Amino acid sequence: MAVISKKKIVYPISENLRKYLVKYGREVDIPIHYKELLRYTNSIALYDYKDNDTLWETVFYDESDRNEIHYKVKKIYALLKADGDMTVMKHLYVDRIDLCTYGNTQPFRVRIVNRINDNFDYFYIKNADASRVYGLGLEHLLSPNRIGYLVYRDTLIEEHIAGIPGEQFMKQQLHDPMLNPIRLSKEFVKFNERCFVRLLGDMHSSNFVIDVTPDFEETHYRIRSIDFDQQSYEGKKSIYLPQFFKQNNALIQLGIKHITKESMAQYQKEERALIATRLTSSPKEITDILNSMEKDVLSKDSNIESLKNELARHYNNPAFLRCKNMGAILRMSLNQLIHK
């Protein structure tokens, strides 16, 4: 089983990464920064509709600060969703700001509500961690999903990724008579392959969601990462394979029961071919993000040494042994797809 025993180091945004973000429109001057949201005066535990502690706290601000903070937070939402056009925001209000005190970057989650129809959305304001920013960028480029995120100085803004939390899905949905176990198992195999190829670690059930889309004849599933802190950091190969996390056992057992080894190999090849296509469709941006990663410090030397040795054995490719950093290891991992 895959186990992470120590908390990950938070790495600052480097000059190289900053240049990449500016070039591709991800660096935007925002009206309020993470540290300003720490001025809250009180907080209470947030419970869900079943009265379970969510481990988030709803924070409150002095009346003198609240209106200004809420207005600036709405402007951030406008930047994220409407390129800064505040005219489309006039019917929206900030319903709640929550703080996650146990997360690596202690994010704030903002709930925005449309006062006309009570429809709501979320987005996040976080301390910027270079690993997470690289993870978001690679997810946007190499996965089937597109992600909205912005950075300014030491603040990271992320859109909400909708879906049923993996842990909740396994507890409540796996025995649904409408479940298609073969399609779900196929998606888990493909998700497992995506994470491994692009070296996104720590994908246990609390760090991904399952997006369920009913179709006219069948149900489709998409597993989406929601935590990108462990992009190219750990030294063990197993950390980058969701199949080795005990929290995912229910999905793993479903796959063992419903798909064959031959089918699994087919799905792995399909996903690798799709990633290779994405690599060739955005070659300049992929090259720029990898060049930046190769110039940055994103992990400990011991992790780099361990991972390159494990991947050299896995792929039977001694070229991994020449890699000096995590960016070079990731480039070599992606090159495996293009060469084949």
Short mmCIF file of the C-alpha atoms (twelve columns), coordinates in Angstrom:
data_MODEL
# 
_entry.id   MODEL 
# 
loop_
_atom_site.group_PDB 
_atom_site.id 
_atom_site.type_symbol 
_atom_site.label_atom_id 
_atom_site.label_alt_id 
_atom_site.label_comp_id 
_atom_site.label_asym_id 
_atom_site.label_seq_id 
_atom_site.Cartn_x 
_atom_site.Cartn_y 
_atom_site.Cartn_z 
_atom_site.pdbx_PDB_model_num 
ATOM 1   C CA . MET A 1   0.000   0.000  0.000   1 
ATOM 2   C CA . ALA A 2   1.084   3.583  -0.687  1 
ATOM 3   C CA . VAL A 3   1.716   5.664  2.432   1 
ATOM 4   C CA . ILE A 4   2.871   9.282  2.810   1 
ATOM 5   C CA . SER A 5   4.501   9.669  6.212   1 
ATOM 6   C CA . LYS A 6   5.642   13.297 6.174   1 
ATOM 7   C CA . LYS A 7   3.956   16.563 5.282   1 
ATOM 8   C CA . LYS A 8   5.020   17.964 1.941   1 
ATOM 9   C CA . ILE A 9   7.254   21.038 1.761   1 
ATOM 10  C CA . VAL A 10  5.529   24.133 0.333   1 
ATOM 11  C CA . TYR A 11  7.606   25.691 -2.458  1 
ATOM 12  C CA . PRO A 12  7.278   29.381 -3.422  1 
ATOM 13  C CA . ILE A 13  6.486   30.600 -6.939  1 
ATOM 14  C CA . SER A 14  9.833   31.050 -8.694  1 
ATOM 15  C CA . GLU A 15  10.757  33.651 -11.299 1 
ATOM 16  C CA . ASN A 16  10.715  30.916 -13.986 1 
ATOM 17  C CA . LEU A 17  7.212   29.790 -13.074 1 
ATOM 18  C CA . ARG A 18  6.060   33.407 -12.842 1 
ATOM 19  C CA . LYS A 19  7.202   34.041 -16.430 1 
ATOM 20  C CA . TYR A 20  5.259   30.987 -17.590 1 
ATOM 21  C CA . LEU A 21  2.105   32.166 -15.801 1 
ATOM 22  C CA . VAL A 22  2.371   35.671 -17.284 1 
ATOM 23  C CA . LYS A 23  2.949   34.305 -20.781 1 
ATOM 24  C CA . TYR A 24  -0.176  32.140 -20.718 1 
ATOM 25  C CA . GLY A 25  -2.497  34.598 -18.974 1 
ATOM 26  C CA . ARG A 26  -2.579  32.949 -15.541 1 
ATOM 27  C CA . GLU A 27  -0.923  35.813 -13.649 1 
ATOM 28  C CA . VAL A 28  -3.593  38.453 -12.999 1 
ATOM 29  C CA . ASP A 29  -3.654  41.355 -10.559 1 
ATOM 30  C CA . ILE A 30  -6.430  40.532 -8.092  1 
ATOM 31  C CA . PRO A 31  -8.200  42.936 -5.707  1 
ATOM 32  C CA . ILE A 32  -7.669  40.946 -2.490  1 
ATOM 33  C CA . HIS A 33  -4.910  38.580 -1.406  1 
ATOM 34  C CA . TYR A 34  -4.902  35.480 0.753   1 
ATOM 35  C CA . LYS A 35  -3.394  37.191 3.797   1 
ATOM 36  C CA . GLU A 36  -6.176  39.786 3.871   1 
ATOM 37  C CA . LEU A 37  -8.766  37.049 4.420   1 
ATOM 38  C CA . LEU A 38  -6.964  36.084 7.638   1 
ATOM 39  C CA . ARG A 39  -8.429  39.205 9.283   1 
ATOM 40  C CA . TYR A 40  -11.527 37.294 10.399  1 
ATOM 41  C CA . THR A 41  -12.638 37.890 13.980  1 
ATOM 42  C CA . ASN A 42  -14.585 34.708 14.678  1 
ATOM 43  C CA . SER A 43  -15.294 31.255 13.249  1 
ATOM 44  C CA . ILE A 44  -17.636 28.313 13.811  1 
ATOM 45  C CA . ALA A 45  -17.430 24.667 12.742  1 
ATOM 46  C CA . LEU A 46  -19.296 23.904 9.513   1 
ATOM 47  C CA . TYR A 47  -21.581 20.855 9.491   1 
ATOM 48  C CA . ASP A 48  -23.213 19.200 6.490   1 
ATOM 49  C CA . TYR A 49  -26.917 18.473 6.070   1 
ATOM 50  C CA . LYS A 50  -26.491 15.221 8.023   1 
ATOM 51  C CA . ASP A 51  -24.914 17.106 10.935  1 
ATOM 52  C CA . ASN A 52  -21.427 15.708 10.239  1 
ATOM 53  C CA . ASP A 53  -18.411 17.920 10.891  1 
ATOM 54  C CA . THR A 54  -16.946 18.882 7.495   1 
ATOM 55  C CA . LEU A 55  -13.622 19.945 9.075   1 
ATOM 56  C CA . TRP A 56  -14.156 23.400 7.544   1 
ATOM 57  C CA . GLU A 57  -14.840 26.517 9.609   1 
ATOM 58  C CA . THR A 58  -17.070 29.391 8.515   1 
ATOM 59  C CA . VAL A 59  -15.281 32.668 9.240   1 
ATOM 60  C CA . PHE A 60  -16.772 36.062 10.100  1 
ATOM 61  C CA . TYR A 61  -15.419 39.586 9.645   1 
ATOM 62  C CA . ASP A 62  -16.044 42.890 11.379  1 
ATOM 63  C CA . GLU A 63  -18.831 44.848 9.760   1 
ATOM 64  C CA . SER A 64  -16.322 47.529 8.792   1 
ATOM 65  C CA . ASP A 65  -14.360 44.945 6.751   1 
ATOM 66  C CA . ARG A 66  -17.109 42.596 5.569   1 
ATOM 67  C CA . ASN A 67  -18.657 44.668 2.763   1 
ATOM 68  C CA . GLU A 68  -15.287 45.544 1.271   1 
ATOM 69  C CA . ILE A 69  -14.029 41.947 1.474   1 
ATOM 70  C CA . HIS A 70  -17.209 40.544 -0.081  1 
ATOM 71  C CA . TYR A 71  -17.067 43.069 -2.937  1 
ATOM 72  C CA . LYS A 72  -13.440 42.259 -3.707  1 
ATOM 73  C CA . VAL A 73  -14.129 38.533 -3.530  1 
ATOM 74  C CA . LYS A 74  -16.931 38.995 -6.089  1 
ATOM 75  C CA . LYS A 75  -14.443 40.797 -8.352  1 
ATOM 76  C CA . ILE A 76  -12.133 37.764 -8.144  1 
ATOM 77  C CA . TYR A 77  -15.037 35.534 -9.170  1 
ATOM 78  C CA . ALA A 78  -15.669 37.863 -12.120 1 
ATOM 79  C CA . LEU A 79  -12.003 37.545 -13.148 1 
ATOM 80  C CA . LEU A 80  -12.187 33.766 -12.905 1 
ATOM 81  C CA . LYS A 81  -15.500 33.327 -14.714 1 
ATOM 82  C CA . ALA A 82  -16.149 36.413 -16.860 1 
ATOM 83  C CA . ASP A 83  -12.736 37.948 -17.618 1 
ATOM 84  C CA . GLY A 84  -13.376 40.625 -14.988 1 
ATOM 85  C CA . ASP A 85  -16.745 41.839 -16.313 1 
ATOM 86  C CA . MET A 86  -18.576 42.944 -13.148 1 
ATOM 87  C CA . THR A 87  -21.836 43.673 -14.998 1 
ATOM 88  C CA . VAL A 88  -22.682 39.964 -14.958 1 
ATOM 89  C CA . MET A 89  -22.095 39.839 -11.186 1 
ATOM 90  C CA . LYS A 90  -24.818 42.269 -10.068 1 
ATOM 91  C CA . HIS A 91  -27.210 39.497 -9.017  1 
ATOM 92  C CA . LEU A 92  -24.555 37.585 -7.055  1 
ATOM 93  C CA . TYR A 93  -23.679 37.827 -3.387  1 
ATOM 94  C CA . VAL A 94  -21.148 36.168 -1.087  1 
ATOM 95  C CA . ASP A 95  -23.081 33.767 1.099   1 
ATOM 96  C CA . ARG A 96  -20.227 32.293 3.109   1 
ATOM 97  C CA . ILE A 97  -16.432 32.123 3.407   1 
ATOM 98  C CA . ASP A 98  -15.012 28.913 4.890   1 
ATOM 99  C CA . LEU A 99  -11.490 28.040 6.009   1 
ATOM 100 C CA . CYS A 100 -9.879  24.589 5.913   1 
ATOM 101 C CA . THR A 101 -7.378  24.593 8.771   1 
ATOM 102 C CA . TYR A 102 -5.946  21.117 8.138   1 
ATOM 103 C CA . GLY A 103 -4.926  21.550 4.478   1 
ATOM 104 C CA . ASN A 104 -1.333  22.177 3.392   1 
ATOM 105 C CA . THR A 105 -2.149  25.666 2.132   1 
ATOM 106 C CA . GLN A 106 -5.123  26.306 4.491   1 
ATOM 107 C CA . PRO A 107 -7.510  27.361 1.701   1 
ATOM 108 C CA . PHE A 108 -10.496 29.655 1.918   1 
ATOM 109 C CA . ARG A 109 -13.607 28.470 0.088   1 
ATOM 110 C CA . VAL A 110 -16.053 31.136 -1.093  1 
ATOM 111 C CA . ARG A 111 -19.713 30.336 -1.739  1 
ATOM 112 C CA . ILE A 112 -21.276 32.660 -4.331  1 
ATOM 113 C CA . VAL A 113 -25.084 32.703 -4.724  1 
ATOM 114 C CA . ASN A 114 -27.374 34.097 -7.409  1 
ATOM 115 C CA . ARG A 115 -30.081 35.983 -5.522  1 
ATOM 116 C CA . ILE A 116 -32.592 35.509 -8.373  1 
ATOM 117 C CA . ASN A 117 -32.682 31.712 -8.443  1 
ATOM 118 C CA . ASP A 118 -30.531 30.675 -5.441  1 
ATOM 119 C CA . ASN A 119 -28.089 28.858 -7.729  1 
ATOM 120 C CA . PHE A 120 -24.619 28.777 -6.167  1 
ATOM 121 C CA . ASP A 121 -20.990 28.134 -7.006  1 
ATOM 122 C CA . TYR A 122 -17.702 27.872 -5.111  1 
ATOM 123 C CA . PHE A 123 -14.127 28.929 -5.683  1 
ATOM 124 C CA . TYR A 124 -10.974 28.832 -3.569  1 
ATOM 125 C CA . ILE A 125 -8.377  31.348 -2.409  1 
ATOM 126 C CA . LYS A 126 -5.125  29.724 -1.284  1 
ATOM 127 C CA . ASN A 127 -1.499  30.248 -0.457  1 
ATOM 128 C CA . ALA A 128 0.332   29.673 -3.729  1 
ATOM 129 C CA . ASP A 129 2.450   26.501 -3.708  1 
ATOM 130 C CA . ALA A 130 4.592   25.924 -6.825  1 
ATOM 131 C CA . SER A 131 3.885   22.172 -6.783  1 
ATOM 132 C CA . ARG A 132 0.146   22.803 -6.868  1 
ATOM 133 C CA . VAL A 133 0.415   25.423 -9.609  1 
ATOM 134 C CA . TYR A 134 2.429   23.021 -11.765 1 
ATOM 135 C CA . GLY A 135 -0.126  20.309 -10.995 1 
ATOM 136 C CA . LEU A 136 -2.996  22.548 -12.125 1 
ATOM 137 C CA . GLY A 137 -1.143  23.493 -15.302 1 
ATOM 138 C CA . LEU A 138 -0.388  19.883 -16.184 1 
ATOM 139 C CA . GLU A 139 -3.969  18.831 -15.426 1 
ATOM 140 C CA . HIS A 140 -5.216  21.527 -17.803 1 
ATOM 141 C CA . LEU A 141 -2.862  20.385 -20.562 1 
ATOM 142 C CA . LEU A 142 -2.693  16.593 -20.217 1 
ATOM 143 C CA . SER A 143 -6.062  15.471 -18.837 1 
ATOM 144 C CA . PRO A 144 -9.525  15.486 -20.476 1 
ATOM 145 C CA . ASN A 145 -10.442 18.359 -18.126 1 
ATOM 146 C CA . ARG A 146 -9.951  22.117 -18.320 1 
ATOM 147 C CA . ILE A 147 -9.216  24.044 -15.122 1 
ATOM 148 C CA . GLY A 148 -9.688  27.707 -14.303 1 
ATOM 149 C CA . TYR A 149 -6.981  29.085 -12.015 1 
ATOM 150 C CA . LEU A 150 -5.203  32.409 -11.504 1 
ATOM 151 C CA . VAL A 151 -2.100  33.459 -9.581  1 
ATOM 152 C CA . TYR A 152 -0.954  36.800 -8.240  1 
ATOM 153 C CA . ARG A 153 2.169   37.024 -6.103  1 
ATOM 154 C CA . ASP A 154 1.634   34.498 -3.291  1 
ATOM 155 C CA . THR A 155 -2.107  33.990 -3.827  1 
ATOM 156 C CA . LEU A 156 -3.704  31.192 -5.866  1 
ATOM 157 C CA . ILE A 157 -7.308  31.287 -7.083  1 
ATOM 158 C CA . GLU A 158 -8.956  28.019 -8.162  1 
ATOM 159 C CA . GLU A 159 -12.359 27.205 -9.550  1 
ATOM 160 C CA . HIS A 160 -14.426 24.509 -7.862  1 
ATOM 161 C CA . ILE A 161 -14.253 21.019 -9.401  1 
ATOM 162 C CA . ALA A 162 -17.720 19.517 -9.205  1 
ATOM 163 C CA . GLY A 163 -18.373 15.848 -8.505  1 
ATOM 164 C CA . ILE A 164 -19.149 13.316 -5.797  1 
ATOM 165 C CA . PRO A 165 -16.194 12.956 -3.402  1 
ATOM 166 C CA . GLY A 166 -14.550 9.583  -3.973  1 
ATOM 167 C CA . GLU A 167 -14.922 8.479  -0.358  1 
ATOM 168 C CA . GLN A 168 -18.634 9.368  -0.343  1 
ATOM 169 C CA . PHE A 169 -19.219 7.691  -3.712  1 
ATOM 170 C CA . MET A 170 -17.721 4.405  -2.502  1 
ATOM 171 C CA . LYS A 171 -19.888 4.419  0.620   1 
ATOM 172 C CA . GLN A 172 -23.183 5.418  -0.987  1 
ATOM 173 C CA . GLN A 173 -23.156 4.710  -4.722  1 
ATOM 174 C CA . LEU A 174 -21.335 1.436  -5.363  1 
ATOM 175 C CA . HIS A 175 -24.428 -0.643 -4.580  1 
ATOM 176 C CA . ASP A 176 -26.764 1.476  -6.696  1 
ATOM 177 C CA . PRO A 177 -28.601 -0.859 -9.134  1 
ATOM 178 C CA . MET A 178 -28.080 1.754  -11.867 1 
ATOM 179 C CA . LEU A 179 -24.291 1.627  -11.447 1 
ATOM 180 C CA . ASN A 180 -22.321 0.446  -14.460 1 
ATOM 181 C CA . PRO A 181 -19.352 -1.324 -12.815 1 
ATOM 182 C CA . ILE A 182 -17.486 -1.955 -16.073 1 
ATOM 183 C CA . ARG A 183 -17.539 1.695  -17.150 1 
ATOM 184 C CA . LEU A 184 -16.548 2.858  -13.668 1 
ATOM 185 C CA . SER A 185 -13.707 0.332  -13.491 1 
ATOM 186 C CA . LYS A 186 -12.500 1.399  -16.923 1 
ATOM 187 C CA . GLU A 187 -12.416 5.029  -15.794 1 
ATOM 188 C CA . PHE A 188 -10.432 4.130  -12.667 1 
ATOM 189 C CA . VAL A 189 -7.834  2.321  -14.818 1 
ATOM 190 C CA . LYS A 190 -7.550  5.364  -17.074 1 
ATOM 191 C CA . PHE A 191 -7.348  7.729  -14.082 1 
ATOM 192 C CA . ASN A 192 -4.635  5.520  -12.575 1 
ATOM 193 C CA . GLU A 193 -2.670  5.733  -15.813 1 
ATOM 194 C CA . ARG A 194 -3.050  9.521  -16.124 1 
ATOM 195 C CA . CYS A 195 -1.725  10.071 -12.602 1 
ATOM 196 C CA . PHE A 196 1.246   7.780  -13.140 1 
ATOM 197 C CA . VAL A 197 2.299   9.197  -16.503 1 
ATOM 198 C CA . ARG A 198 2.187   12.836 -15.317 1 
ATOM 199 C CA . LEU A 199 3.467   11.991 -11.809 1 
ATOM 200 C CA . LEU A 200 0.540   13.296 -9.753  1 
ATOM 201 C CA . GLY A 201 0.692   11.639 -6.340  1 
ATOM 202 C CA . ASP A 202 -1.536  11.019 -3.327  1 
ATOM 203 C CA . MET A 203 -4.725  10.260 -5.248  1 
ATOM 204 C CA . HIS A 204 -6.637  8.467  -2.507  1 
ATOM 205 C CA . SER A 205 -10.422 8.723  -2.225  1 
ATOM 206 C CA . SER A 206 -10.415 12.089 -0.400  1 
ATOM 207 C CA . ASN A 207 -8.424  13.749 -3.178  1 
ATOM 208 C CA . PHE A 208 -10.606 13.032 -6.190  1 
ATOM 209 C CA . VAL A 209 -14.254 13.341 -7.185  1 
ATOM 210 C CA . ILE A 210 -16.394 11.229 -9.513  1 
ATOM 211 C CA . ASP A 211 -18.436 13.109 -12.086 1 
ATOM 212 C CA . VAL A 212 -21.487 11.065 -13.119 1 
ATOM 213 C CA . THR A 213 -23.185 11.914 -16.425 1 
ATOM 214 C CA . PRO A 214 -26.370 10.053 -17.370 1 
ATOM 215 C CA . ASP A 215 -26.723 9.483  -21.113 1 
ATOM 216 C CA . PHE A 216 -29.770 8.385  -23.126 1 
ATOM 217 C CA . GLU A 217 -28.641 4.761  -22.966 1 
ATOM 218 C CA . GLU A 218 -25.883 4.519  -20.357 1 
ATOM 219 C CA . THR A 219 -24.083 6.337  -17.536 1 
ATOM 220 C CA . HIS A 220 -20.617 7.853  -18.020 1 
ATOM 221 C CA . TYR A 221 -18.028 8.430  -15.292 1 
ATOM 222 C CA . ARG A 222 -15.097 10.788 -15.046 1 
ATOM 223 C CA . ILE A 223 -12.674 10.708 -12.103 1 
ATOM 224 C CA . ARG A 224 -11.126 14.124 -11.484 1 
ATOM 225 C CA . SER A 225 -8.281  15.115 -9.195  1 
ATOM 226 C CA . ILE A 226 -9.044  17.935 -6.767  1 
ATOM 227 C CA . ASP A 227 -5.703  18.050 -4.925  1 
ATOM 228 C CA . PHE A 228 -2.527  18.872 -6.831  1 
ATOM 229 C CA . ASP A 229 -0.087  19.460 -3.958  1 
ATOM 230 C CA . GLN A 230 1.749   16.192 -4.637  1 
ATOM 231 C CA . GLN A 231 2.768   16.943 -8.203  1 
ATOM 232 C CA . SER A 232 6.218   15.406 -8.773  1 
ATOM 233 C CA . TYR A 233 7.277   15.397 -5.124  1 
ATOM 234 C CA . GLU A 234 7.411   11.907 -3.577  1 
ATOM 235 C CA . GLY A 235 10.176  9.405  -4.279  1 
ATOM 236 C CA . LYS A 236 8.131   6.182  -4.337  1 
ATOM 237 C CA . LYS A 237 6.570   5.041  -7.598  1 
ATOM 238 C CA . SER A 238 3.541   3.626  -5.747  1 
ATOM 239 C CA . ILE A 239 2.542   7.122  -4.530  1 
ATOM 240 C CA . TYR A 240 1.734   8.030  -8.155  1 
ATOM 241 C CA . LEU A 241 -0.547  5.003  -8.628  1 
ATOM 242 C CA . PRO A 242 -4.048  5.321  -7.084  1 
ATOM 243 C CA . GLN A 243 -4.342  1.517  -7.248  1 
ATOM 244 C CA . PHE A 244 -1.963  1.249  -4.266  1 
ATOM 245 C CA . PHE A 245 -3.976  3.355  -1.804  1 
ATOM 246 C CA . LYS A 246 -6.060  1.303  0.608   1 
ATOM 247 C CA . GLN A 247 -8.703  4.064  0.653   1 
ATOM 248 C CA . ASN A 248 -9.452  3.122  -2.986  1 
ATOM 249 C CA . ASN A 249 -9.916  -0.603 -2.277  1 
ATOM 250 C CA . ALA A 250 -13.621 -0.620 -3.160  1 
ATOM 251 C CA . LEU A 251 -12.885 0.647  -6.676  1 
ATOM 252 C CA . ILE A 252 -9.909  -1.677 -7.004  1 
ATOM 253 C CA . GLN A 253 -11.991 -4.718 -6.046  1 
ATOM 254 C CA . LEU A 254 -14.697 -3.639 -8.495  1 
ATOM 255 C CA . GLY A 255 -12.120 -3.652 -11.278 1 
ATOM 256 C CA . ILE A 256 -10.730 -7.047 -10.295 1 
ATOM 257 C CA . LYS A 257 -14.259 -8.450 -10.436 1 
ATOM 258 C CA . HIS A 258 -15.464 -6.884 -13.672 1 
ATOM 259 C CA . ILE A 259 -12.545 -6.391 -16.076 1 
ATOM 260 C CA . THR A 260 -9.882  -8.747 -17.408 1 
ATOM 261 C CA . LYS A 261 -6.144  -8.163 -17.599 1 
ATOM 262 C CA . GLU A 262 -6.459  -7.876 -21.376 1 
ATOM 263 C CA . SER A 263 -9.135  -5.181 -21.060 1 
ATOM 264 C CA . MET A 264 -7.070  -3.327 -18.482 1 
ATOM 265 C CA . ALA A 265 -4.041  -3.312 -20.805 1 
ATOM 266 C CA . GLN A 266 -6.271  -1.985 -23.599 1 
ATOM 267 C CA . TYR A 267 -7.581  0.875  -21.420 1 
ATOM 268 C CA . GLN A 268 -4.035  1.775  -20.343 1 
ATOM 269 C CA . LYS A 269 -2.919  1.961  -23.970 1 
ATOM 270 C CA . GLU A 270 -5.963  4.046  -24.879 1 
ATOM 271 C CA . GLU A 271 -5.211  6.583  -22.137 1 
ATOM 272 C CA . ARG A 272 -1.531  6.799  -23.028 1 
ATOM 273 C CA . ALA A 273 -2.474  7.418  -26.660 1 
ATOM 274 C CA . LEU A 274 -4.841  10.216 -25.613 1 
ATOM 275 C CA . ILE A 275 -2.150  11.869 -23.478 1 
ATOM 276 C CA . ALA A 276 0.305   11.591 -26.390 1 
ATOM 277 C CA . THR A 277 -2.233  13.366 -28.601 1 
ATOM 278 C CA . ARG A 278 -2.568  16.174 -26.053 1 
ATOM 279 C CA . LEU A 279 1.215   16.467 -25.910 1 
ATOM 280 C CA . THR A 280 1.435   17.013 -29.653 1 
ATOM 281 C CA . SER A 281 -1.530  19.420 -29.736 1 
ATOM 282 C CA . SER A 282 0.026   21.889 -27.248 1 
ATOM 283 C CA . PRO A 283 3.761   21.391 -27.787 1 
ATOM 284 C CA . LYS A 284 4.894   24.947 -27.004 1 
ATOM 285 C CA . GLU A 285 3.051   25.265 -23.683 1 
ATOM 286 C CA . ILE A 286 4.099   21.754 -22.613 1 
ATOM 287 C CA . THR A 287 7.722   22.589 -23.428 1 
ATOM 288 C CA . ASP A 288 7.531   25.864 -21.507 1 
ATOM 289 C CA . ILE A 289 6.059   24.305 -18.369 1 
ATOM 290 C CA . LEU A 290 8.616   21.475 -18.406 1 
ATOM 291 C CA . ASN A 291 11.485  23.929 -18.961 1 
ATOM 292 C CA . SER A 292 10.299  25.883 -15.929 1 
ATOM 293 C CA . MET A 293 9.987   22.728 -13.814 1 
ATOM 294 C CA . GLU A 294 13.524  21.681 -14.702 1 
ATOM 295 C CA . LYS A 295 14.862  24.992 -13.370 1 
ATOM 296 C CA . ASP A 296 12.876  24.791 -10.115 1 
ATOM 297 C CA . VAL A 297 13.445  22.930 -6.868  1 
ATOM 298 C CA . LEU A 298 10.275  20.875 -6.321  1 
ATOM 299 C CA . SER A 299 11.427  18.016 -4.135  1 
ATOM 300 C CA . LYS A 300 14.206  16.677 -1.947  1 
ATOM 301 C CA . ASP A 301 17.313  15.114 -3.503  1 
ATOM 302 C CA . SER A 302 16.521  11.783 -1.852  1 
ATOM 303 C CA . ASN A 303 13.078  11.718 -3.492  1 
ATOM 304 C CA . ILE A 304 14.540  12.527 -6.912  1 
ATOM 305 C CA . GLU A 305 17.154  9.775  -6.563  1 
ATOM 306 C CA . SER A 306 14.597  7.209  -5.438  1 
ATOM 307 C CA . LEU A 307 11.992  7.990  -8.100  1 
ATOM 308 C CA . LYS A 308 14.370  8.016  -11.061 1 
ATOM 309 C CA . ASN A 309 15.765  4.633  -10.017 1 
ATOM 310 C CA . GLU A 310 12.297  3.105  -9.627  1 
ATOM 311 C CA . LEU A 311 11.128  4.448  -12.999 1 
ATOM 312 C CA . ALA A 312 14.322  3.285  -14.713 1 
ATOM 313 C CA . ARG A 313 13.513  -0.238 -13.519 1 
ATOM 314 C CA . HIS A 314 9.804   0.071  -14.339 1 
ATOM 315 C CA . TYR A 315 10.354  1.185  -17.932 1 
ATOM 316 C CA . ASN A 316 13.657  -0.682 -18.336 1 
ATOM 317 C CA . ASN A 317 15.082  2.639  -19.452 1 
ATOM 318 C CA . PRO A 318 18.437  3.726  -17.939 1 
ATOM 319 C CA . ALA A 319 17.955  7.237  -19.382 1 
ATOM 320 C CA . PHE A 320 15.944  8.054  -16.238 1 
ATOM 321 C CA . LEU A 321 19.156  7.712  -14.217 1 
ATOM 322 C CA . ARG A 322 20.570  10.839 -15.905 1 
ATOM 323 C CA . CYS A 323 17.712  13.027 -14.633 1 
ATOM 324 C CA . LYS A 324 18.804  15.686 -12.151 1 
ATOM 325 C CA . ASN A 325 15.407  16.982 -10.984 1 
ATOM 326 C CA . MET A 326 11.684  16.235 -10.958 1 
ATOM 327 C CA . GLY A 327 11.055  18.261 -14.116 1 
ATOM 328 C CA . ALA A 328 13.531  16.100 -16.046 1 
ATOM 329 C CA . ILE A 329 11.940  12.915 -14.665 1 
ATOM 330 C CA . LEU A 330 8.498   14.083 -15.773 1 
ATOM 331 C CA . ARG A 331 9.821   14.981 -19.228 1 
ATOM 332 C CA . MET A 332 11.309  11.502 -19.528 1 
ATOM 333 C CA . SER A 333 8.023   9.936  -18.406 1 
ATOM 334 C CA . LEU A 334 6.098   11.853 -21.074 1 
ATOM 335 C CA . ASN A 335 8.722   10.994 -23.706 1 
ATOM 336 C CA . GLN A 336 7.861   7.323  -23.182 1 
ATOM 337 C CA . LEU A 337 4.501   8.040  -24.829 1 
ATOM 338 C CA . ILE A 338 5.845   9.933  -27.826 1 
ATOM 339 C CA . HIS A 339 8.550   7.375  -28.620 1 
ATOM 340 C CA . LYS A 340 6.032   4.546  -28.613 1 
# 
